[in-house]
Amino acid sequence: MITREDVLHIAKLARLQLSEEQIALFQEQLGKILGYFQELEKLDTSSVPPMTHVLDLSNVLRPDEPRPSLSVEEALRNAPRSREGYFEVPRIVEKT
Amino acid sequence: MRTVIGLEVHAQLLTKTKLFCSCSAAYFGAPPNAHTCPVCLGMPGALPVLNERAVEYALKAALALHCEIPARSVFARKNYFYPDLPKGYQISQYEEPLALRGYLELPTGKRVRIRRLHLEEDAGKLLHRPEGYSLVDLNRAGVPLIEIVSEPDLSSPEEARLYMEELRRVLRYLGVCSGDMEEGSLRCDANVSVSPDERLGTKTEIKNMNSFRAIEEALKFEVARQRALVEKGHPIEQATLTWNEALGRTELMRSKEEAEDYRYFPEPDLVPLQIDDAWRERVKRSLPELPAQKRARWMQEYKLPEYDISVLTDERSVAEYFESVVGLYPHPKDVSNWMMSEILRLLKESQTMEIALKPEHFARVLEMVSSGQINRTVAKDVIAESFKTGKAPDEIVRARGLSQISDEQALAEIVAKVLAENPKAVADFQSGKEAAIGFLQGQVMKATGGKADPKKTREMLLQRLRAT
């Protein structure tokens, strides 16, 4: 079961602000999703290695050779605010 | 009271490009955001591709630290929101890192176990402006890092510093990291706890220690703070602290309640990395002699004092230079003395990384000194000039008139003067103390500024001494 606190924690991590209706809606929906996984848990997977990728590939590598980057103008084009070649963001105090 | 410290080190790899895209990794001093592309800007749909050299360098470091390399490693997303990371997650490794269970041997002989070593990308840089906004430069976002996590095997701040210094030395020997702590190419976080018995105490984590001194000072401060609490019977709160260099104290960054929830999961955009035996062996064979091996061999082979060895093996280029010179002039302690007094000073003054004096030139100067052709004062000048100009010592000695005096009459006058001024040495010689000739020869050298031909001087002295 998903509690109201679980929903609020997930919302906080995702930086989402939810209304009371949304909290109730997501609590129900996320609970259902977890329910599907409980179904899956009934299967014995002890002899199946965890799959991290759908393709049977490994070691896709590229040589360490520089290629041109975007221009600063291009890099900043989607930014709502920029200044002196930097992205500008609201004041950030400390990483928490 | 027992102190337990573990270190988590981040080292930037000296690749040309970033870990997952072909943007230049040379962010230092570059204009802001000049090295970015859709991948490192975190644009939707852009896909990362792993840098082969970064894997190679990480493997070198892992093997130099005697780690096991699992056949397979997997990248993972570490999720957090912060503007230095435009994707909203850092690509790192979590459950299946590149390397596990190694050790680093300190110069004291102690082995500090390495828990794991993995590849991950660096974040961008933020500038906080007092006007109330922050600026983001993403040139560093995506630069390859290795994270090296030690076991909590360090038992004092001094030992933590030794570990960090040795780790830096190893990475520099390998050529995989510049080791520049001021520039942030090598960074360190520490986990610290104290306890009155064998059990582990509650640990705190310290961040933001940007120099060897800061590591030692911050740990000393934190150990003292925790001890004082434990002695008073107060509990230690688990927390992340930051080192305030200016105030010389650790400060609370976040408490346990505010701890991050990173929600790691396998990175679906990257396929697993598989390191087979052939690859591992090839990298292993490419490793240079490492500092600990070099120190042990020098002790055996050159019989140098520990101090000399620690100074001369600190930098690989200096150590290799020493060995080239000893190859030409096989008197290790002599070469060591001259290197520590003259060469390292000149190297420091030249503000370069390379010793400009050719090994054969240096060896030649030492030969001239030992044959008595020039004295030590002249030798210092010759070394300094050859260092600066690249000229051969013989050429310098000739051009500056430092070459030995072999003119019979000029030398005869000096010899006569020396004999007249040193009646005691003359008497000693004549009473059978043949060693006195060495002193008299030295006096002639002194009188000529090292320019007297030693062979001729000796002959002449003997002739005069026996004649009287």
Coordinates of C-alpha atoms in Angstrom, one line a residue:
Chain A
M1 CA 0.0 0.0 0.0
I2 CA 1.0 3.6 -0.7
T3 CA 0.5 6.0 2.1
R4 CA -0.3 9.7 1.8
E5 CA 3.3 10.3 3.2
D6 CA 4.8 8.2 0.4
V7 CA 3.0 10.3 -2.2
L8 CA 4.2 13.5 -0.6
H9 CA 7.8 12.2 -0.4
I10 CA 7.8 11.2 -4.1
A11 CA 6.3 14.5 -5.0
K12 CA 9.0 16.3 -3.1
L13 CA 11.7 14.4 -4.8
A14 CA 10.2 15.2 -8.2
R15 CA 9.7 18.8 -7.1
L16 CA 6.0 18.6 -7.7
Q17 CA 3.3 20.5 -5.8
L18 CA 0.1 18.4 -5.6
S19 CA -3.4 19.5 -4.8
E20 CA -5.5 17.4 -2.3
E21 CA -7.4 15.8 -5.1
Q22 CA -4.1 14.9 -6.9
I23 CA -2.7 13.4 -3.7
A24 CA -5.7 11.1 -3.4
L25 CA -5.7 10.2 -7.1
F26 CA -1.9 9.4 -7.1
Q27 CA -2.2 7.5 -3.9
E28 CA -4.7 5.2 -5.6
Q29 CA -2.9 5.0 -8.9
L30 CA 0.5 4.3 -7.4
G31 CA -1.0 1.7 -5.1
K32 CA -2.5 -0.1 -8.2
I33 CA 0.9 -0.1 -9.9
L34 CA 2.5 -1.6 -6.8
G35 CA -0.3 -4.2 -6.9
Y36 CA 0.8 -5.2 -10.4
F37 CA 4.3 -5.7 -9.2
Q38 CA 3.0 -7.9 -6.3
E39 CA 1.5 -10.1 -9.0
L40 CA 4.9 -10.4 -10.7
E41 CA 6.6 -11.2 -7.4
K42 CA 4.6 -14.4 -7.3
L43 CA 6.9 -15.8 -10.0
D44 CA 10.1 -17.6 -8.9
T45 CA 12.9 -15.6 -10.5
S46 CA 15.7 -16.8 -8.3
S47 CA 17.5 -18.5 -11.3
V48 CA 17.0 -15.5 -13.7
P49 CA 19.8 -12.9 -13.7
P50 CA 18.5 -9.3 -13.5
M51 CA 18.1 -7.7 -16.9
T52 CA 19.6 -4.2 -17.1
H53 CA 19.2 -3.8 -20.8
V54 CA 16.9 -5.2 -23.5
L55 CA 19.6 -5.6 -26.1
D56 CA 22.2 -8.3 -25.9
L57 CA 25.0 -5.9 -26.3
S58 CA 28.0 -4.8 -24.3
N59 CA 31.0 -2.5 -24.7
V60 CA 29.6 0.2 -27.0
L61 CA 32.6 2.6 -26.9
R62 CA 33.8 5.6 -28.8
P63 CA 37.4 6.8 -29.3
D64 CA 38.6 9.7 -27.2
E65 CA 38.6 12.3 -30.0
P66 CA 37.1 15.7 -29.5
R67 CA 34.4 16.9 -31.9
P68 CA 33.1 20.4 -32.1
S69 CA 30.7 21.5 -29.4
L70 CA 27.7 23.7 -29.8
S71 CA 28.4 27.4 -29.9
V72 CA 27.7 29.2 -26.6
E73 CA 24.7 31.0 -28.3
E74 CA 23.2 27.6 -29.4
A75 CA 23.8 26.1 -26.0
L76 CA 22.0 28.9 -24.3
R77 CA 19.2 29.3 -26.8
N78 CA 16.6 27.3 -24.8
A79 CA 17.5 28.9 -21.5
P80 CA 14.8 31.1 -20.0
R81 CA 17.5 33.4 -18.7
S82 CA 21.2 33.7 -19.4
R83 CA 23.9 36.1 -18.6
E84 CA 27.6 36.6 -19.7
G85 CA 27.6 33.2 -21.4
Y86 CA 26.1 31.4 -18.3
F87 CA 22.7 29.9 -17.6
E88 CA 21.1 32.0 -15.0
V89 CA 19.0 30.3 -12.3
P90 CA 17.3 31.5 -9.1
R91 CA 19.6 31.9 -6.1
I92 CA 21.0 28.6 -4.8
V93 CA 22.5 28.5 -1.4
E94 CA 23.9 25.1 -0.6
K95 CA 23.4 21.7 -2.1
T96 CA 21.2 19.9 0.4
Chain B
M1 CA 39.7 6.5 22.1
R2 CA 39.8 4.9 18.7
T3 CA 39.6 7.0 15.5
V4 CA 38.3 5.5 12.3
I5 CA 38.5 7.3 9.0
G6 CA 37.5 6.2 5.5
L7 CA 38.1 8.4 2.4
E8 CA 36.1 8.8 -0.8
V9 CA 38.2 10.3 -3.5
H10 CA 37.1 11.7 -6.8
A11 CA 39.8 12.0 -9.5
Q12 CA 39.3 13.6 -12.9
L13 CA 40.7 11.5 -15.7
L14 CA 43.0 13.1 -18.2
T15 CA 41.0 12.2 -21.3
K16 CA 40.6 14.6 -24.2
T17 CA 36.8 14.3 -24.2
K18 CA 34.0 13.9 -21.7
L19 CA 32.8 10.5 -20.4
F20 CA 29.7 10.2 -22.6
C21 CA 30.1 12.8 -25.4
S22 CA 32.9 14.2 -27.7
C23 CA 33.0 17.6 -26.1
S24 CA 36.5 18.7 -24.9
A25 CA 37.1 17.8 -21.2
A26 CA 39.6 20.7 -20.9
Y27 CA 37.2 22.9 -19.0
F28 CA 39.8 24.8 -16.9
G29 CA 40.0 28.4 -18.1
A30 CA 37.6 27.9 -21.0
P31 CA 34.8 30.4 -21.7
P32 CA 31.6 29.3 -19.9
N33 CA 29.5 26.8 -21.7
A34 CA 31.8 26.6 -24.7
H35 CA 32.2 22.8 -24.3
T36 CA 28.6 21.5 -24.4
C37 CA 26.4 19.5 -26.6
P38 CA 22.9 17.9 -26.5
V39 CA 24.3 15.0 -24.4
C40 CA 26.0 17.0 -21.6
L41 CA 23.2 19.6 -21.7
G42 CA 20.8 16.8 -20.9
M43 CA 18.6 17.5 -23.9
P44 CA 15.7 15.0 -24.5
G45 CA 16.6 12.1 -26.8
A46 CA 20.4 12.7 -26.7
L47 CA 22.2 9.4 -26.0
P48 CA 25.5 8.9 -24.1
V49 CA 28.3 6.8 -25.6
L50 CA 31.1 5.7 -23.4
N51 CA 34.7 7.0 -23.8
E52 CA 37.1 4.1 -24.4
R53 CA 40.1 5.9 -22.9
A54 CA 38.2 6.7 -19.7
V55 CA 37.6 3.0 -19.2
E56 CA 41.2 2.3 -20.0
Y57 CA 42.4 4.9 -17.4
A58 CA 39.9 3.7 -14.8
L59 CA 41.2 0.2 -15.3
K60 CA 44.8 1.3 -14.9
A61 CA 44.0 2.9 -11.6
A62 CA 42.0 -0.1 -10.5
L63 CA 44.8 -2.5 -11.3
A64 CA 47.4 -0.3 -9.8
L65 CA 45.3 -0.4 -6.6
H66 CA 45.3 -4.2 -6.8
C67 CA 41.5 -4.4 -7.3
E68 CA 39.5 -7.3 -8.7
I69 CA 37.8 -6.5 -12.0
P70 CA 34.4 -8.2 -12.3
A71 CA 33.7 -9.5 -15.7
R72 CA 30.8 -7.1 -16.1
S73 CA 30.0 -3.6 -14.8
V74 CA 26.8 -1.6 -15.2
F75 CA 26.1 2.1 -15.2
A76 CA 23.4 3.6 -13.0
R77 CA 21.4 6.8 -12.6
K78 CA 21.8 8.7 -9.4
N79 CA 18.9 11.0 -9.2
Y80 CA 18.9 14.5 -7.7
F81 CA 17.8 17.9 -8.6
Y82 CA 20.4 20.6 -8.7
P83 CA 21.3 23.0 -11.5
D84 CA 24.9 21.7 -11.9
L85 CA 23.3 18.6 -13.4
P86 CA 21.0 19.3 -16.3
K87 CA 19.7 15.8 -16.8
G88 CA 18.4 15.5 -13.2
Y89 CA 20.6 12.5 -12.6
Q90 CA 24.3 11.7 -12.6
I91 CA 25.4 8.7 -14.6
S92 CA 27.5 6.7 -12.1
Q93 CA 27.9 3.0 -11.2
Y94 CA 26.2 1.5 -8.2
E95 CA 25.5 -2.2 -7.7
E96 CA 28.1 -3.4 -10.3
P97 CA 31.1 -1.1 -10.2
L98 CA 34.1 -1.4 -12.4
A99 CA 36.4 -2.6 -9.6
L100 CA 36.3 -4.0 -6.1
R101 CA 38.5 -5.0 -3.2
G102 CA 41.9 -3.6 -3.7
Y103 CA 44.5 -1.9 -1.5
L104 CA 46.9 1.0 -1.4
E105 CA 50.2 0.5 0.4
L106 CA 51.4 3.6 2.3
P107 CA 55.1 4.6 2.5
T108 CA 54.8 3.3 6.1
G109 CA 54.1 -0.2 4.8
K110 CA 50.5 -0.2 6.0
R111 CA 48.0 -1.5 3.5
V112 CA 44.7 0.5 3.3
R113 CA 41.9 -1.6 1.7
I114 CA 40.0 -0.2 -1.2
R115 CA 36.3 -1.1 -1.2
R116 CA 35.5 -0.1 -4.7
L117 CA 36.4 2.0 -7.7
H118 CA 33.9 3.2 -10.3
L119 CA 33.4 5.5 -13.2
E120 CA 31.1 8.5 -13.1
E121 CA 30.5 11.9 -14.7
D122 CA 31.4 15.2 -13.1
A123 CA 28.8 18.0 -12.6
G124 CA 28.9 21.6 -13.8
K125 CA 30.0 24.6 -11.9
L126 CA 27.9 27.2 -10.1
L127 CA 28.7 30.7 -9.3
H128 CA 26.6 32.3 -6.6
R129 CA 26.1 36.0 -7.1
P130 CA 25.3 38.3 -4.2
E131 CA 22.6 40.0 -6.3
G132 CA 20.4 37.0 -5.7
Y133 CA 20.9 34.6 -8.6
S134 CA 23.3 31.8 -9.6
L135 CA 25.2 31.2 -12.8
V136 CA 25.7 27.8 -14.3
D137 CA 28.7 26.7 -16.4
L138 CA 28.3 23.2 -17.9
N139 CA 31.8 22.8 -19.3
R140 CA 32.7 20.4 -16.5
A141 CA 29.4 18.5 -16.7
G142 CA 30.2 15.1 -18.1
V143 CA 34.0 15.2 -17.5
P144 CA 35.1 11.6 -16.5
L145 CA 35.8 10.9 -12.8
I146 CA 36.8 7.8 -10.9
E147 CA 35.5 7.5 -7.4
I148 CA 37.8 5.5 -5.1
V149 CA 36.3 4.4 -1.8
S150 CA 38.5 3.1 0.9
E151 CA 37.5 0.9 3.8
P152 CA 37.6 2.6 7.2
D153 CA 41.2 1.6 7.7
L154 CA 42.7 4.9 8.5
S155 CA 43.3 5.6 12.2
S156 CA 44.5 9.2 12.3
P157 CA 44.2 12.5 10.3
E158 CA 48.0 12.2 9.6
E159 CA 47.4 8.7 8.1
A160 CA 44.5 10.0 6.0
R161 CA 46.9 12.6 4.6
L162 CA 49.5 10.0 3.8
Y163 CA 46.9 7.9 2.0
M164 CA 45.8 10.9 -0.1
E165 CA 49.3 11.8 -0.9
E166 CA 50.2 8.2 -2.0
L167 CA 47.0 7.9 -4.0
R168 CA 47.8 11.1 -5.8
R169 CA 51.3 9.8 -6.5
V170 CA 50.0 6.6 -7.9
L171 CA 47.5 8.4 -10.2
R172 CA 50.2 10.8 -11.4
Y173 CA 52.6 7.9 -12.1
L174 CA 49.9 6.3 -14.2
G175 CA 49.3 9.6 -16.0
V176 CA 45.5 9.2 -15.5
C177 CA 45.0 12.3 -13.3
S178 CA 46.8 15.6 -12.9
G179 CA 46.3 15.4 -9.1
D180 CA 45.8 19.1 -8.8
M181 CA 43.7 19.7 -5.7
E182 CA 43.5 23.5 -6.0
E183 CA 41.8 23.1 -9.5
G184 CA 39.6 20.4 -8.2
S185 CA 41.1 17.6 -10.3
L186 CA 41.4 15.6 -7.2
R187 CA 38.8 15.9 -4.4
C188 CA 38.2 14.1 -1.2
D189 CA 35.4 13.5 1.3
A190 CA 35.9 11.7 4.6
N191 CA 33.9 9.6 6.9
V192 CA 35.0 9.9 10.5
S193 CA 34.0 8.3 13.7
V194 CA 35.5 7.8 17.2
S195 CA 34.7 5.2 19.8
P196 CA 35.9 4.3 23.2
D197 CA 36.0 0.6 22.3
E198 CA 36.3 -1.8 19.4
R199 CA 32.8 -1.0 18.1
L200 CA 32.4 1.6 15.3
G201 CA 31.0 4.9 16.5
T202 CA 28.4 7.0 14.6
K203 CA 30.1 8.6 11.6
T204 CA 30.0 12.0 10.1
E205 CA 30.9 12.9 6.6
I206 CA 33.1 15.9 5.8
K207 CA 33.1 17.5 2.4
N208 CA 35.0 20.4 0.8
M209 CA 38.6 19.7 1.8
N210 CA 40.6 21.1 -1.1
S211 CA 44.2 20.5 -0.1
F212 CA 46.3 18.0 1.9
R213 CA 46.5 20.5 4.7
A214 CA 42.7 21.0 4.7
I215 CA 42.2 17.2 4.9
E216 CA 44.5 16.9 7.9
E217 CA 43.1 20.1 9.6
A218 CA 39.5 19.2 9.0
L219 CA 39.9 15.7 10.3
K220 CA 41.8 16.9 13.4
F221 CA 39.1 19.3 14.2
E222 CA 36.3 16.7 13.7
V223 CA 38.1 14.0 15.7
A224 CA 38.6 16.5 18.6
R225 CA 34.9 17.6 18.4
Q226 CA 33.6 14.0 18.4
R227 CA 36.0 13.0 21.2
A228 CA 34.8 15.9 23.4
L229 CA 31.2 14.8 22.9
V230 CA 31.9 11.2 23.6
E231 CA 33.8 12.0 26.7
K232 CA 30.9 14.0 28.0
G233 CA 28.6 11.1 27.2
H234 CA 26.8 13.0 24.5
P235 CA 25.7 11.2 21.4
I236 CA 27.2 11.9 17.9
E237 CA 24.6 12.9 15.4
Q238 CA 25.0 11.4 12.0
A239 CA 25.4 14.3 9.6
T240 CA 27.1 15.7 6.5
L241 CA 29.5 18.5 7.4
T242 CA 31.5 21.0 5.3
W243 CA 35.0 22.2 6.1
N244 CA 35.1 26.0 6.6
E245 CA 38.8 26.7 5.8
A246 CA 38.6 30.4 6.8
L247 CA 37.2 29.7 10.2
G248 CA 39.0 26.4 10.6
R249 CA 36.0 24.3 11.6
T250 CA 33.5 21.8 10.3
E251 CA 29.9 23.1 9.9
L252 CA 26.6 21.3 9.5
M253 CA 25.6 20.9 5.9
R254 CA 22.7 18.5 6.3
S255 CA 21.4 16.3 9.1
K256 CA 20.4 12.6 8.8
E257 CA 16.7 13.6 8.4
E258 CA 17.7 15.6 5.3
A259 CA 19.7 12.8 3.8
E260 CA 19.4 12.4 0.0
D261 CA 17.2 9.7 -1.6
Y262 CA 19.1 9.1 -4.8
R263 CA 16.8 6.3 -6.2
Y264 CA 19.6 4.6 -8.1
F265 CA 18.5 2.4 -11.0
P266 CA 20.4 0.9 -14.0
E267 CA 21.0 3.4 -16.8
P268 CA 18.9 2.2 -19.7
D269 CA 20.8 4.3 -22.2
L270 CA 24.1 2.5 -21.7
V271 CA 24.8 -1.2 -22.3
P272 CA 26.9 -3.1 -19.8
L273 CA 30.7 -3.0 -19.9
Q274 CA 32.5 -6.3 -20.1
I275 CA 36.2 -6.5 -19.3
D276 CA 37.6 -9.8 -20.3
D277 CA 40.9 -11.4 -19.2
A278 CA 42.7 -10.2 -22.3
W279 CA 41.7 -6.6 -21.8
R280 CA 42.6 -6.7 -18.1
E281 CA 46.0 -8.4 -18.8
R282 CA 46.8 -5.9 -21.5
V283 CA 46.2 -3.0 -19.2
K284 CA 48.1 -4.7 -16.4
R285 CA 51.1 -5.1 -18.6
S286 CA 51.0 -1.4 -19.5
L287 CA 51.4 -0.3 -15.9
P288 CA 54.6 1.5 -15.0
E289 CA 56.6 0.7 -11.9
L290 CA 54.6 2.2 -9.1
P291 CA 55.9 4.3 -6.3
A292 CA 55.8 1.6 -3.6
Q293 CA 57.7 -0.8 -5.9
K294 CA 60.1 1.8 -6.9
R295 CA 60.8 2.7 -3.2
A296 CA 61.5 -0.9 -2.4
R297 CA 63.7 -1.5 -5.3
W298 CA 65.7 1.7 -4.7
M299 CA 66.3 0.7 -1.1
Q300 CA 67.7 -2.6 -2.3
E301 CA 69.6 -1.4 -5.4
Y302 CA 70.9 2.0 -4.4
K303 CA 71.0 1.7 -0.6
L304 CA 69.8 5.3 -0.3
P305 CA 68.4 6.7 3.0
E306 CA 64.6 6.6 3.2
Y307 CA 64.4 10.4 3.1
D308 CA 66.3 10.6 -0.2
I309 CA 64.0 7.9 -1.7
S310 CA 60.8 9.6 -0.6
V311 CA 61.9 12.9 -2.1
L312 CA 63.3 11.5 -5.4
T313 CA 60.4 9.1 -6.1
D314 CA 57.6 11.6 -5.4
E315 CA 57.4 12.5 -9.1
R316 CA 57.8 9.9 -11.7
S317 CA 59.8 12.2 -14.1
V318 CA 62.2 13.1 -11.3
A319 CA 62.7 9.4 -10.3
E320 CA 63.3 8.4 -14.0
Y321 CA 65.8 11.3 -14.4
F322 CA 67.7 10.1 -11.3
E323 CA 67.9 6.6 -12.8
S324 CA 69.2 7.9 -16.1
V325 CA 71.9 9.9 -14.4
V326 CA 72.9 6.9 -12.1
G327 CA 73.1 4.8 -15.3
L328 CA 75.8 7.2 -16.5
Y329 CA 77.5 8.0 -13.2
P330 CA 77.0 5.0 -10.9
H331 CA 77.2 6.8 -7.5
P332 CA 73.6 6.9 -6.2
K333 CA 74.2 8.9 -3.0
D334 CA 76.3 11.5 -4.9
V335 CA 73.6 11.9 -7.5
S336 CA 70.9 12.1 -4.9
N337 CA 72.7 14.8 -2.9
W338 CA 73.2 16.9 -6.0
M339 CA 69.6 16.4 -7.2
M340 CA 68.1 17.3 -3.8
S341 CA 70.2 20.4 -3.4
E342 CA 70.6 21.8 -6.9
I343 CA 68.4 20.1 -9.5
L344 CA 65.1 20.2 -7.6
R345 CA 65.7 23.8 -6.7
L346 CA 66.4 24.7 -10.3
L347 CA 63.3 22.7 -11.4
K348 CA 61.2 24.6 -8.9
E349 CA 62.6 27.9 -10.1
S350 CA 62.0 27.1 -13.8
Q351 CA 58.3 26.5 -13.0
T352 CA 58.1 23.7 -15.4
M353 CA 57.6 20.0 -15.0
E354 CA 60.6 18.8 -16.9
I355 CA 64.2 18.9 -15.8
A356 CA 65.9 20.9 -18.6
L357 CA 69.4 19.7 -17.8
K358 CA 70.2 16.6 -19.9
P359 CA 71.1 13.6 -17.8
E360 CA 74.4 13.1 -19.7
H361 CA 75.3 16.7 -18.9
F362 CA 74.5 16.3 -15.3
A363 CA 76.5 13.1 -15.1
R364 CA 79.4 14.8 -16.8
V365 CA 79.5 17.6 -14.2
L366 CA 79.6 15.0 -11.4
E367 CA 82.5 13.3 -13.2
M368 CA 84.4 16.6 -13.4
V369 CA 83.9 17.1 -9.7
S370 CA 85.0 13.7 -8.7
S371 CA 88.1 13.9 -10.9
G372 CA 88.9 17.2 -9.3
Q373 CA 88.7 19.0 -12.6
I374 CA 86.3 21.5 -11.2
N375 CA 85.2 22.2 -7.6
R376 CA 81.8 22.1 -6.1
T377 CA 81.2 25.9 -6.4
V378 CA 82.1 25.9 -10.1
A379 CA 80.0 22.8 -10.6
K380 CA 76.9 24.6 -9.2
D381 CA 77.5 27.4 -11.7
V382 CA 78.0 24.9 -14.6
I383 CA 74.8 23.0 -13.6
A384 CA 72.8 26.2 -13.4
E385 CA 74.0 27.4 -16.8
S386 CA 73.6 24.1 -18.6
F387 CA 70.1 23.9 -17.0
K388 CA 69.3 27.3 -18.5
T389 CA 71.0 27.1 -21.9
G390 CA 71.3 23.4 -22.6
K391 CA 75.0 23.8 -23.3
A392 CA 77.4 21.0 -22.6
P393 CA 79.4 21.3 -19.4
D394 CA 82.7 21.0 -21.2
E395 CA 81.8 23.8 -23.4
I396 CA 80.8 26.0 -20.5
V397 CA 83.9 25.3 -18.6
R398 CA 86.0 26.1 -21.7
A399 CA 84.2 29.3 -22.6
R400 CA 84.2 30.7 -19.1
G401 CA 87.8 29.9 -18.5
L402 CA 86.9 27.4 -15.8
S403 CA 89.0 24.8 -17.3
Q404 CA 91.8 23.4 -15.4
I405 CA 95.2 25.1 -15.2
S406 CA 97.8 22.7 -16.8
D407 CA 100.4 25.4 -17.6
E408 CA 103.4 24.1 -15.8
Q409 CA 104.8 27.4 -14.6
A410 CA 101.5 28.9 -13.4
L411 CA 100.8 25.7 -11.5
A412 CA 104.3 25.5 -10.1
E413 CA 103.9 29.0 -8.5
I414 CA 100.6 28.0 -6.9
V415 CA 102.0 24.7 -5.6
A416 CA 105.0 26.5 -4.1
K417 CA 102.7 29.0 -2.4
V418 CA 100.5 26.3 -1.0
L419 CA 103.4 24.3 0.4
A420 CA 104.8 27.4 2.0
E421 CA 101.5 28.2 3.7
N422 CA 100.9 24.7 5.0
P423 CA 104.0 23.6 6.9
K424 CA 102.0 21.2 9.1
A425 CA 100.6 19.2 6.2
V426 CA 104.0 19.1 4.6
A427 CA 105.5 17.8 7.9
D428 CA 102.7 15.2 8.2
F429 CA 103.4 13.9 4.7
Q430 CA 107.0 13.7 5.4
S431 CA 106.5 11.8 8.6
G432 CA 104.6 9.2 6.6
K433 CA 101.0 10.4 6.5
E434 CA 100.5 10.1 2.8
A435 CA 96.9 11.2 3.1
A436 CA 98.1 14.8 3.7
I437 CA 98.6 15.0 0.0
G438 CA 94.8 15.1 -0.4
F439 CA 94.6 18.2 1.8
L440 CA 97.4 19.9 -0.1
Q441 CA 95.8 19.1 -3.4
G442 CA 92.5 20.5 -2.1
Q443 CA 94.3 23.7 -1.2
V444 CA 95.7 24.0 -4.7
M445 CA 92.2 23.5 -6.1
K446 CA 90.9 26.2 -3.8
A447 CA 93.5 28.6 -4.8
T448 CA 92.7 28.1 -8.4
G449 CA 89.0 28.1 -8.1
G450 CA 88.9 24.4 -9.0
K451 CA 90.8 25.0 -12.2
A452 CA 94.0 23.1 -11.5
D453 CA 94.6 19.9 -13.4
P454 CA 94.3 17.4 -10.5
K455 CA 96.7 14.8 -12.1
K456 CA 99.4 17.4 -12.7
T457 CA 98.8 19.0 -9.4
R458 CA 99.4 15.7 -7.6
E459 CA 102.5 14.9 -9.6
M460 CA 103.9 18.3 -8.9
L461 CA 103.2 18.1 -5.2
L462 CA 104.8 14.7 -4.9
Q463 CA 107.8 15.9 -6.7
R464 CA 108.3 18.9 -4.5
L465 CA 107.5 17.0 -1.2
R466 CA 110.0 14.3 -2.0
A467 CA 112.7 16.8 -3.1
T468 CA 112.7 18.6 0.3

